CSV table of C-alpha atoms in Angstrom, one decimal:
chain,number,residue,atom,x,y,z
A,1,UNK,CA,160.3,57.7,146.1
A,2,UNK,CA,159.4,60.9,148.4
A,3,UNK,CA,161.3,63.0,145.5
A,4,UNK,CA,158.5,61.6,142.7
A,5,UNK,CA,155.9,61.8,145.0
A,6,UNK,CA,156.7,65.9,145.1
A,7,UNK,CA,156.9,66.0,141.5
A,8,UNK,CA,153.5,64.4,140.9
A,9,UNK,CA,151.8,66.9,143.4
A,10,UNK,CA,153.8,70.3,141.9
A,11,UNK,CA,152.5,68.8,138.5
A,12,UNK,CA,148.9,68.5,140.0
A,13,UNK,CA,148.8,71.8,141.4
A,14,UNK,CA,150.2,73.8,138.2
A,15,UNK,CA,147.4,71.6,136.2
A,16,UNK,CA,145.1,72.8,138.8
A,17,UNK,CA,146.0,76.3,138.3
A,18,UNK,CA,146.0,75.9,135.2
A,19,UNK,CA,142.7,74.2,134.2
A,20,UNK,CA,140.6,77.0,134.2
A,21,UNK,CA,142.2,78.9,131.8
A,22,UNK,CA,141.7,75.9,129.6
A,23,UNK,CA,138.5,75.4,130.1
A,24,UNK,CA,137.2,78.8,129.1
A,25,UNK,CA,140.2,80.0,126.9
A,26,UNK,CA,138.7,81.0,123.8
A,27,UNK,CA,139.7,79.1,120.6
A,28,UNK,CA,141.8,80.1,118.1
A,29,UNK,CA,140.2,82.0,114.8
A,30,UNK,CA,140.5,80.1,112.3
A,31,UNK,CA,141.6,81.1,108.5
A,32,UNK,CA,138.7,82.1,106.6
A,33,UNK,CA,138.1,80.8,102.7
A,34,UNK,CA,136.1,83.0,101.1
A,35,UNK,CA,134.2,81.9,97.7
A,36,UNK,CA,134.5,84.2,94.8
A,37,UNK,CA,133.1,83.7,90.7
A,38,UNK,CA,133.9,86.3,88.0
A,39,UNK,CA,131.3,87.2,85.6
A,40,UNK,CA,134.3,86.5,82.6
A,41,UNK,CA,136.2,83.7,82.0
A,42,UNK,CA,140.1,83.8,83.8
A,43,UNK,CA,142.4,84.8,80.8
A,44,UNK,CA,140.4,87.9,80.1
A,45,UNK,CA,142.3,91.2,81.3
A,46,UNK,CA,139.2,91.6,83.2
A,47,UNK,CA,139.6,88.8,85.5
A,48,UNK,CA,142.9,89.2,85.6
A,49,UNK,CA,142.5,92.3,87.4
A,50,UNK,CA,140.2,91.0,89.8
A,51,UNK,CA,142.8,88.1,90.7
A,52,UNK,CA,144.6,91.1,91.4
A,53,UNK,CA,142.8,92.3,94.1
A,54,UNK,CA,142.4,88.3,95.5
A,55,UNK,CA,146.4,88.3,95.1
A,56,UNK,CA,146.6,91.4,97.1
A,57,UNK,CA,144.0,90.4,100.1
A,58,UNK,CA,145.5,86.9,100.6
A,59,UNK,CA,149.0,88.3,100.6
A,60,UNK,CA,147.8,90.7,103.5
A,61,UNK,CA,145.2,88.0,105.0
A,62,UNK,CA,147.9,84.7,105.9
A,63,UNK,CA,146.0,83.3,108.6
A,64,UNK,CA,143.3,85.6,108.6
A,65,UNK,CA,141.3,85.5,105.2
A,66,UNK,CA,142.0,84.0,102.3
A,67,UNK,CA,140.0,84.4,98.7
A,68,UNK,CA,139.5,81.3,96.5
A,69,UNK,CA,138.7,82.0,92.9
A,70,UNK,CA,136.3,79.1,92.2
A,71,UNK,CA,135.5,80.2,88.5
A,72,UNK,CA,133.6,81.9,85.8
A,73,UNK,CA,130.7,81.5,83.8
A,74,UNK,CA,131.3,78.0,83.5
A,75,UNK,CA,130.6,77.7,87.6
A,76,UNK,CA,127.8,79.9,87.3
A,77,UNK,CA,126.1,81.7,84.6
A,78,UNK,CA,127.3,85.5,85.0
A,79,UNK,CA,123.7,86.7,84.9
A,80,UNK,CA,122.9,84.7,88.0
A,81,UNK,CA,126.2,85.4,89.8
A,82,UNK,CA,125.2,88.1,91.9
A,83,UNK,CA,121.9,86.1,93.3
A,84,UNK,CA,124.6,83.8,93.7
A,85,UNK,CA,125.9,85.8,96.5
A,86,UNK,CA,123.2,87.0,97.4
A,87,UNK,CA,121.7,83.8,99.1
A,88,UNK,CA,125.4,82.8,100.4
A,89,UNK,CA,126.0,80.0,97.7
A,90,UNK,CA,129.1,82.0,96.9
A,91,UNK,CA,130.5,84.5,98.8
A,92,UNK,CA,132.3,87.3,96.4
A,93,UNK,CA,131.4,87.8,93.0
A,94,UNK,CA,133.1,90.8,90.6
A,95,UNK,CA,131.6,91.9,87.5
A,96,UNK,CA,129.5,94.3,85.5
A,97,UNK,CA,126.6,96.3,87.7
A,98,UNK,CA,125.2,97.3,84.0
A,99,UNK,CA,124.0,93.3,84.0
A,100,UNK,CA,121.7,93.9,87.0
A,101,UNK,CA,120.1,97.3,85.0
A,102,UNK,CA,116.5,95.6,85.2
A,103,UNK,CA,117.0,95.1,88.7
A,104,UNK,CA,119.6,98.1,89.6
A,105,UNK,CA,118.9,101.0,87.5
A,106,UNK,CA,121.2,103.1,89.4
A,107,UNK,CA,124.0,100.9,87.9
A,108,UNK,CA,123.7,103.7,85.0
A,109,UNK,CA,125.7,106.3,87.4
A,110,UNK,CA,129.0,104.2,86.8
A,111,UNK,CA,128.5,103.9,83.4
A,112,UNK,CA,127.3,107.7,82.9
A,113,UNK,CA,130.2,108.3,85.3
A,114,UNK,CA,133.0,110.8,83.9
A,115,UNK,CA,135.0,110.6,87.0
A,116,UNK,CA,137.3,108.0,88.2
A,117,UNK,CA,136.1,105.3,91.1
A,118,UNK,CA,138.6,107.1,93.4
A,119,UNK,CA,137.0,110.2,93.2
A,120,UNK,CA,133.6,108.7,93.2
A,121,UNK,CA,134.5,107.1,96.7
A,122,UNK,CA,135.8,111.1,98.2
A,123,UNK,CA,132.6,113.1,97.0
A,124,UNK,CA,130.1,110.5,98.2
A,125,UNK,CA,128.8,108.9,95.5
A,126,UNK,CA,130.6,105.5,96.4
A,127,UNK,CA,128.0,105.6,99.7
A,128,UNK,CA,124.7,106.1,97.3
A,129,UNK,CA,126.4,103.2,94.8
A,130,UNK,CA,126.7,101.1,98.7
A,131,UNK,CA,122.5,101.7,99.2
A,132,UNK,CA,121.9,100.9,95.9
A,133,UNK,CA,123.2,97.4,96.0
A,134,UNK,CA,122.1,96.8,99.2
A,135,UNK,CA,118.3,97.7,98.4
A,136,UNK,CA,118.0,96.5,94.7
A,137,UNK,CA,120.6,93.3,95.0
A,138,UNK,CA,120.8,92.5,98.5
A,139,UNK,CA,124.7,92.5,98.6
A,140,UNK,CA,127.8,94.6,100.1
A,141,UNK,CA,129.4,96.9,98.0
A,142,UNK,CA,133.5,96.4,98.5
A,143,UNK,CA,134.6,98.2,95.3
A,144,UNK,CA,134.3,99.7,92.1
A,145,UNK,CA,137.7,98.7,90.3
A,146,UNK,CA,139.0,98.9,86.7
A,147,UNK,CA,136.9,102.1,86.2
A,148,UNK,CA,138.2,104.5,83.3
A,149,UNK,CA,138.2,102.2,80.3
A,150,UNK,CA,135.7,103.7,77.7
A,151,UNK,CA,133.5,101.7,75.7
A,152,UNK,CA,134.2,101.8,71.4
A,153,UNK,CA,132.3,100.8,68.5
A,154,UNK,CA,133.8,98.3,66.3
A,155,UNK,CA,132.6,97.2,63.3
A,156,UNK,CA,134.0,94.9,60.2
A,157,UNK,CA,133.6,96.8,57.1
A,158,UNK,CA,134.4,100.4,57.0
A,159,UNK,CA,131.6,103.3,58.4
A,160,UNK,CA,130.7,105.8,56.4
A,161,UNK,CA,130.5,109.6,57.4
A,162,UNK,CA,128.1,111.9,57.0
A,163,UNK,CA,128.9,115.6,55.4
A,164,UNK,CA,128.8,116.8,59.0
A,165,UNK,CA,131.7,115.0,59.8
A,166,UNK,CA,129.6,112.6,62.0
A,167,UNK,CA,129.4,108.9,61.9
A,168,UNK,CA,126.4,107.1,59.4
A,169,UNK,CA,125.8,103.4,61.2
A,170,UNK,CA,121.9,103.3,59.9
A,171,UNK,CA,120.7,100.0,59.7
A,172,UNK,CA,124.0,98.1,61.3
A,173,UNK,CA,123.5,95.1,63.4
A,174,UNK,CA,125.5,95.8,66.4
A,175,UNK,CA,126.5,92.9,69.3
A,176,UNK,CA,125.2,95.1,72.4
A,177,UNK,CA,124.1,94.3,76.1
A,178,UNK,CA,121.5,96.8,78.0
A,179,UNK,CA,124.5,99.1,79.0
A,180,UNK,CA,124.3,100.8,75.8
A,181,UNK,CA,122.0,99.5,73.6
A,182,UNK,CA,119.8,103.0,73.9
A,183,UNK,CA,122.6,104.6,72.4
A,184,UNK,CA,123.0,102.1,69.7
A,185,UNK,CA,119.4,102.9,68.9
A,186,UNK,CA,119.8,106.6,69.2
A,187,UNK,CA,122.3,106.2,66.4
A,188,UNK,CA,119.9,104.4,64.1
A,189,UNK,CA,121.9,101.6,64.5
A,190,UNK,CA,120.4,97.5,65.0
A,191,UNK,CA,121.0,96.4,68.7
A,192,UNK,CA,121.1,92.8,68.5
A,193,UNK,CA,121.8,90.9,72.3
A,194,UNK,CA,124.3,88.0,72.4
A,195,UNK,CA,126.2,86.4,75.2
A,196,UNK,CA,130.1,86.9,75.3
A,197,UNK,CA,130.8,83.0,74.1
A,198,UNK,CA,129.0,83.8,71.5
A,199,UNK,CA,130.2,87.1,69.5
A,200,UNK,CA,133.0,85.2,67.7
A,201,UNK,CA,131.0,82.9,66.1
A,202,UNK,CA,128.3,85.6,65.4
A,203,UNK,CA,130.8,87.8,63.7
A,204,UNK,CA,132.2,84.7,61.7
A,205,UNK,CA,128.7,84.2,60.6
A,206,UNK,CA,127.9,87.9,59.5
A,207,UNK,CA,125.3,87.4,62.7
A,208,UNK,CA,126.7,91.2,63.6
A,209,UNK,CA,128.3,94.1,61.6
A,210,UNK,CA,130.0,95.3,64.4
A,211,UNK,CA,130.3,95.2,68.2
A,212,UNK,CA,130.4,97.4,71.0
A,213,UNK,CA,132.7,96.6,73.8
A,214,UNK,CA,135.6,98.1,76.0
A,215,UNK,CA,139.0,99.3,74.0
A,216,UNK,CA,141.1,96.6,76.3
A,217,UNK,CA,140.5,93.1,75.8
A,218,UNK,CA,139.8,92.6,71.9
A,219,UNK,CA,142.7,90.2,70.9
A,220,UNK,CA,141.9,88.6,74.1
A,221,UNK,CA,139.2,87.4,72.4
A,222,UNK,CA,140.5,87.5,68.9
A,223,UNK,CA,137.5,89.1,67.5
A,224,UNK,CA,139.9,91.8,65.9
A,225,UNK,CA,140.2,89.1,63.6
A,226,UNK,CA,136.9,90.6,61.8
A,227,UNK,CA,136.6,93.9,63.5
A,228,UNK,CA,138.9,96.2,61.8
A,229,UNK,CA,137.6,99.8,62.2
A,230,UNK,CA,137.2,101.4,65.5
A,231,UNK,CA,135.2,104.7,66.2
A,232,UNK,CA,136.7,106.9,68.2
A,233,UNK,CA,136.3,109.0,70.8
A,234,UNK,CA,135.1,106.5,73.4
A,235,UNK,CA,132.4,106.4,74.9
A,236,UNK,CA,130.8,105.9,79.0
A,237,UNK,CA,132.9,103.9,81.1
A,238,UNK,CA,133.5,100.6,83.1
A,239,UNK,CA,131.0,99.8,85.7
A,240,UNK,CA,133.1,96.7,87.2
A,241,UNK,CA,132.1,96.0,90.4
A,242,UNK,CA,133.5,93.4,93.8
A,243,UNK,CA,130.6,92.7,96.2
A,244,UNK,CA,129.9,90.6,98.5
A,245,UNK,CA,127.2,87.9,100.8
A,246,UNK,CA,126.3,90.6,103.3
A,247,UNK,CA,125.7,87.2,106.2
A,248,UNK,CA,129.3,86.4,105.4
A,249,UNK,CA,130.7,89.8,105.8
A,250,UNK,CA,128.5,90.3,109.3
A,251,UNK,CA,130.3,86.8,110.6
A,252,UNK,CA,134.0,88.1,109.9
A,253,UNK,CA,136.6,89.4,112.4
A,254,UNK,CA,136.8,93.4,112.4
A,255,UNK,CA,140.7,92.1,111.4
A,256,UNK,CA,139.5,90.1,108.5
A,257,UNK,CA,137.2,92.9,107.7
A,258,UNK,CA,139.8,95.6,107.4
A,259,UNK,CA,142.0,93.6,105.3
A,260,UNK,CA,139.4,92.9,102.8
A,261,UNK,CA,138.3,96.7,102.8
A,262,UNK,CA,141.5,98.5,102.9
A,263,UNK,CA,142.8,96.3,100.0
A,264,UNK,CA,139.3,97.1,98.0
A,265,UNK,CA,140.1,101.0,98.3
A,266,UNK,CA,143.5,100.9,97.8
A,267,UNK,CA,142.8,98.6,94.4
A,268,UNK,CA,140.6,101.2,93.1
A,269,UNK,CA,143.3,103.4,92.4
A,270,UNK,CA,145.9,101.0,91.8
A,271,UNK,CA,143.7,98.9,88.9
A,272,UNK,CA,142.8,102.6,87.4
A,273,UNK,CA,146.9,103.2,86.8
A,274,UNK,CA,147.1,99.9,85.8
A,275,UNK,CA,144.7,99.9,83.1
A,276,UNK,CA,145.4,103.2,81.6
A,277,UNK,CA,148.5,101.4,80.9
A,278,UNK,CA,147.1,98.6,79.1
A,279,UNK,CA,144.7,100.8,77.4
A,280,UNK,CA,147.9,102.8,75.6
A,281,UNK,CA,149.4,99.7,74.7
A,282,UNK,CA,146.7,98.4,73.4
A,283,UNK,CA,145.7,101.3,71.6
A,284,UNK,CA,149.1,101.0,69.5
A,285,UNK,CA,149.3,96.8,69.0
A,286,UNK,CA,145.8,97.2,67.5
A,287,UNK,CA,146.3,99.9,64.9
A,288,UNK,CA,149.8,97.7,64.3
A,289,UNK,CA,148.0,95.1,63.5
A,290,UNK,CA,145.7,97.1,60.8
A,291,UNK,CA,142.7,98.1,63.2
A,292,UNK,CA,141.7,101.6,61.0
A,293,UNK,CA,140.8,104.5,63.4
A,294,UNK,CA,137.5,106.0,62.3
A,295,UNK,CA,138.2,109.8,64.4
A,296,UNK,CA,135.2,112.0,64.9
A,297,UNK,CA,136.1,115.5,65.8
A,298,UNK,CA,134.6,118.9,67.1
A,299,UNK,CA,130.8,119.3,67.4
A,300,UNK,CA,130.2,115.6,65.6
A,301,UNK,CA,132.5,113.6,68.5
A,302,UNK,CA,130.7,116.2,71.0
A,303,UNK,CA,127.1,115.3,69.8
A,304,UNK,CA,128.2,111.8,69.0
A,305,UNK,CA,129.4,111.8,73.3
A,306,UNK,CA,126.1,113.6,74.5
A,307,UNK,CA,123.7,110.8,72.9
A,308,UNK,CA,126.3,107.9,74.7
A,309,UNK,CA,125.9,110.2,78.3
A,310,UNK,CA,122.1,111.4,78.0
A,311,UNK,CA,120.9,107.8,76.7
A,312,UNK,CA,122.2,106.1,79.9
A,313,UNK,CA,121.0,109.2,82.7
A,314,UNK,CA,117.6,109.7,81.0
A,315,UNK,CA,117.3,105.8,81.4
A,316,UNK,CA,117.9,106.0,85.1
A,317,UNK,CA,116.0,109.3,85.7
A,318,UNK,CA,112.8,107.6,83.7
A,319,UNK,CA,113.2,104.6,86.0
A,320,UNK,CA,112.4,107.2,89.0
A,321,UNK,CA,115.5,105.9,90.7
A,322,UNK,CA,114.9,108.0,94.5
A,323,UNK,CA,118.6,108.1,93.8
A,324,UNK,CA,119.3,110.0,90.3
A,325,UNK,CA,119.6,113.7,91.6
A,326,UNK,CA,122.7,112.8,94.0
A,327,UNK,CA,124.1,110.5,91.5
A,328,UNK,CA,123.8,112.7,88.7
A,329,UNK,CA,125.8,115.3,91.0
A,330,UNK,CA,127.9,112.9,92.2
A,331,UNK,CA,129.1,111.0,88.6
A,332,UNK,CA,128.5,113.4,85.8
A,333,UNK,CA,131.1,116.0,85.9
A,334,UNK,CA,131.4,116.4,81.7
């Protein structure tokens, strides 16, 4: 009896020591699930990218953070996306800065860019790219990813050249969005505006003549079932962005937050060598497949390049953007 009578008191002293600790011991962080929509839908080489990155943070973040692809345009429409983020409904969102142009005018330095996002990200213009999203959009800049992919125009019957080698598309209704319909006008050619859902149909109806759109991702979408000339030499770049809810950023752990960031810089570079990849093989299963090359060369591809270049940076300088000069010197190496 006396031996059980000691062994309740020691265990009522080391509870008593040990009580305070456990009263005012902190908690243990819990795993945060972050949100994220994709302006395209998931079997796009786009998106597939992006679940790159998420692949790459949640490999790195067990326990810490962890992303959750919730959807595409079917969760939200990808116009709407970023406001999305913006008031905390979501809490990443990757996509193209060029939709945001009436809002973001700077989003013209990616597209204008000639560099790639890693280089962009060393000579400062990644920081100006930062304010800009944070002013116009109200969101964090993480990353500028997939950058290096240039832009083409396709079309379904053959274009025609002019004696001077350059390329006659007068009068040709082109599928565009505001990231280069300028240029499409500069060209004489017929913007016409039309949602990514519905450019299949519009080229099965003879809605468009051709379509503008990145040289990756065409038999994604099978639309090289009608498109079957491509004019070359590309044009502009990607302006594919990751941000994210600023309030859910602040209320991270510095660990969470280094995980997120560190995998954001490192997948810069990592989805620009990945690309240039996909780009190549690309480039040879489409003319395989009996996609015609339409080439220009010397002073025409030149003067066909400076209208893509000086239609997107007059745009932002006529917008009075306070941050065109630095971007200009930042972007536009060409």
């Amino acid at each position: 009896m006396k031996f059980n009578s000691l062994k309740r008191a020691f265990a009522s002293v080391v509870m008593g020591a040990a009580l305070p600790s456990m009263l005012f011991a902190s908690p243990a962080q819990a795993e945060e699930i972050l949100k994220a929509v994709s302006a395209f839908p998931k079997p796009l080489a786009f998106t597939q990218s992006f679940l790159g990155y998420v692949d790459l943070v949640n490999e790195r973040g067990k326990g810490v953070v962890q992303i959750q692809h919730i959807g595409g345009p079917e969760v939200f429409p990808s116009s709407q996306q970023v406001a999305a983020v913006e008031r905390g409904i979501v809490d990443i969102h990757y996509g193209p800065a060029g939709y945001h142009l009436g809002s973001m005018p700077e989003a013209d330095a990616w597209l204008g860019s000639t560099i790639t996002a890693a280089e962009g990200r060393k000579n400062g213009g990644f920081a100006l790219m930062e304010k800009a999203f944070k002013d116009r959009l109200g969101v964090k800049l993480m990353a500028h990813i997939d950058s290096g992919i240039k832009f083409h125009i396709y079309t379904i019957g053959e274009p025609q050249k002019r004696v001077d080698g350059s390329v006659d598309l007068t009068g040709k209704r082109l599928r565009t969005s505001p990231v280069y319909k300028s240029f499409f006008e500069a060209l004489d050619a017929i913007p016409v505006s039309a949602p990514v859902p519905d450019i299949y149909t519009g080229l099965e109806r003879n809605v468009f003549d051709g379509a503008g759109w990145p040289i990756v991702a065409i038999q994604d979408l099978s639309w090289d079932k009608f498109l079957k000339y491509r004019v070359d030499p590309g044009f502009l770049q990607t302006d594919l962005s990751i941000v994210m809810s600023p309030a859910k950023w602040d209320s991270l752990s510095p660990e969470a937050q280094k995980i997120l960031q560190d995998a954001a810089i490192e997948y810069e570079q990592k989805s620009y060598d990945q690309f240039q990849t996909i780009i190549a093989a690309t480039d040879t299963k489409v003319q395989e497949d009996g996609m015609t090359i339409v080439r220009l060369e010397g002073k025409a591809a030149n003067d066909y390049l400076d209208k893509a270049y000086d239609a997107v940076w007059n745009r932002m300088k006529a917008s009075n953007s306070p941050l065109y000069e630095e971007l200009k010197k930042a972007y536009y190496q060409r």
